[in-house]
């Protein structure tokens, strides 16, 4: 579970996720252009999506270090869904 991580594991996982989400946010800004929120806005939305997906799957009792590829797939799917819903709502509601 997330709350069973040591301080070192929490710091390393957050720094890895933050760097990776910034790179993906930068790429999304170039691809989506008008629908995106800029580099920093995309980064913050992607981080929110990752931690929402982590909390959701952890609430169902799933442990993250059992199957790493399944974990990455779940987090990528949750992040992508969260980010695209926010971007499409910005595009069509504003």
XYZ file of C-alpha atoms in Angstrom:
94
model
C 0.000 0.000 0.000
C 1.057 3.588 -0.507
C 1.206 4.413 3.202
C 3.553 1.444 3.805
C 6.327 3.006 1.657
C 9.419 4.263 3.435
C 10.400 7.920 3.133
C 13.059 7.042 0.554
C 10.573 5.102 -1.608
C 8.038 7.930 -1.455
C 10.667 10.513 -2.424
C 12.073 8.425 -5.284
C 8.674 7.517 -6.697
C 7.450 11.123 -6.505
C 10.589 12.477 -8.191
C 10.424 9.873 -10.965
C 6.725 10.488 -11.547
C 7.176 14.285 -11.474
C 9.989 14.246 -14.053
C 8.190 11.829 -16.334
C 4.930 13.765 -16.142
C 6.721 17.028 -17.004
C 8.141 15.451 -20.158
C 4.750 14.043 -21.108
C 3.091 17.400 -20.344
C 5.571 19.150 -22.614
C 4.793 16.664 -25.409
C 1.045 17.042 -24.863
C 1.376 20.810 -25.114
C 2.967 20.457 -28.533
C 0.415 17.923 -29.753
C -2.821 19.374 -28.379
C -1.925 23.091 -28.765
C -5.256 24.930 -28.144
C -6.725 22.228 -25.899
C -3.693 22.041 -23.605
C -2.895 24.178 -20.547
C 0.791 24.934 -21.177
C 3.794 23.018 -19.867
C 3.217 23.628 -16.186
C -0.564 23.276 -16.352
C -0.284 19.958 -18.176
C 2.309 18.794 -15.686
C 0.070 19.603 -12.721
C -2.966 17.954 -14.332
C -0.975 14.839 -15.171
C 0.368 14.681 -11.614
C -3.163 15.006 -10.276
C -4.258 12.211 -12.618
C -1.432 9.912 -11.532
C -2.059 10.382 -7.836
C -5.816 10.053 -8.305
C -5.281 6.786 -10.174
C -2.828 5.567 -7.501
C -5.237 6.390 -4.709
C -8.161 4.793 -6.556
C -6.377 1.522 -7.266
C -4.909 1.472 -3.775
C -8.388 1.941 -2.308
C -9.469 -1.275 -4.023
C -6.697 -3.135 -2.175
C -4.276 -3.455 -5.073
C -0.592 -3.516 -4.084
C 1.719 -1.654 -6.433
C 4.879 -3.765 -6.188
C 3.281 -7.086 -7.184
C 2.874 -6.598 -10.946
C 4.824 -3.549 -12.191
C 3.544 -3.618 -15.797
C -0.070 -3.849 -14.677
C 0.561 -0.968 -12.290
C 2.075 1.162 -15.052
C -0.837 0.335 -17.340
C -3.412 1.239 -14.695
C -1.683 4.502 -13.857
C -1.217 5.421 -17.517
C -4.879 4.697 -18.243
C -6.098 6.691 -15.253
C -3.823 9.614 -16.066
C -4.764 9.652 -19.744
C -8.473 9.522 -18.964
C -8.218 12.307 -16.366
C -6.130 14.545 -18.636
C -8.267 14.062 -21.746
C -11.520 14.706 -19.871
C -10.111 17.979 -18.511
C -8.717 19.034 -21.922
C -11.937 18.268 -23.787
C -13.995 20.053 -21.166
C -11.749 23.112 -21.568
C -12.059 23.000 -25.347
C -15.830 22.589 -25.515
C -16.988 24.503 -22.419
C -14.801 27.605 -22.679
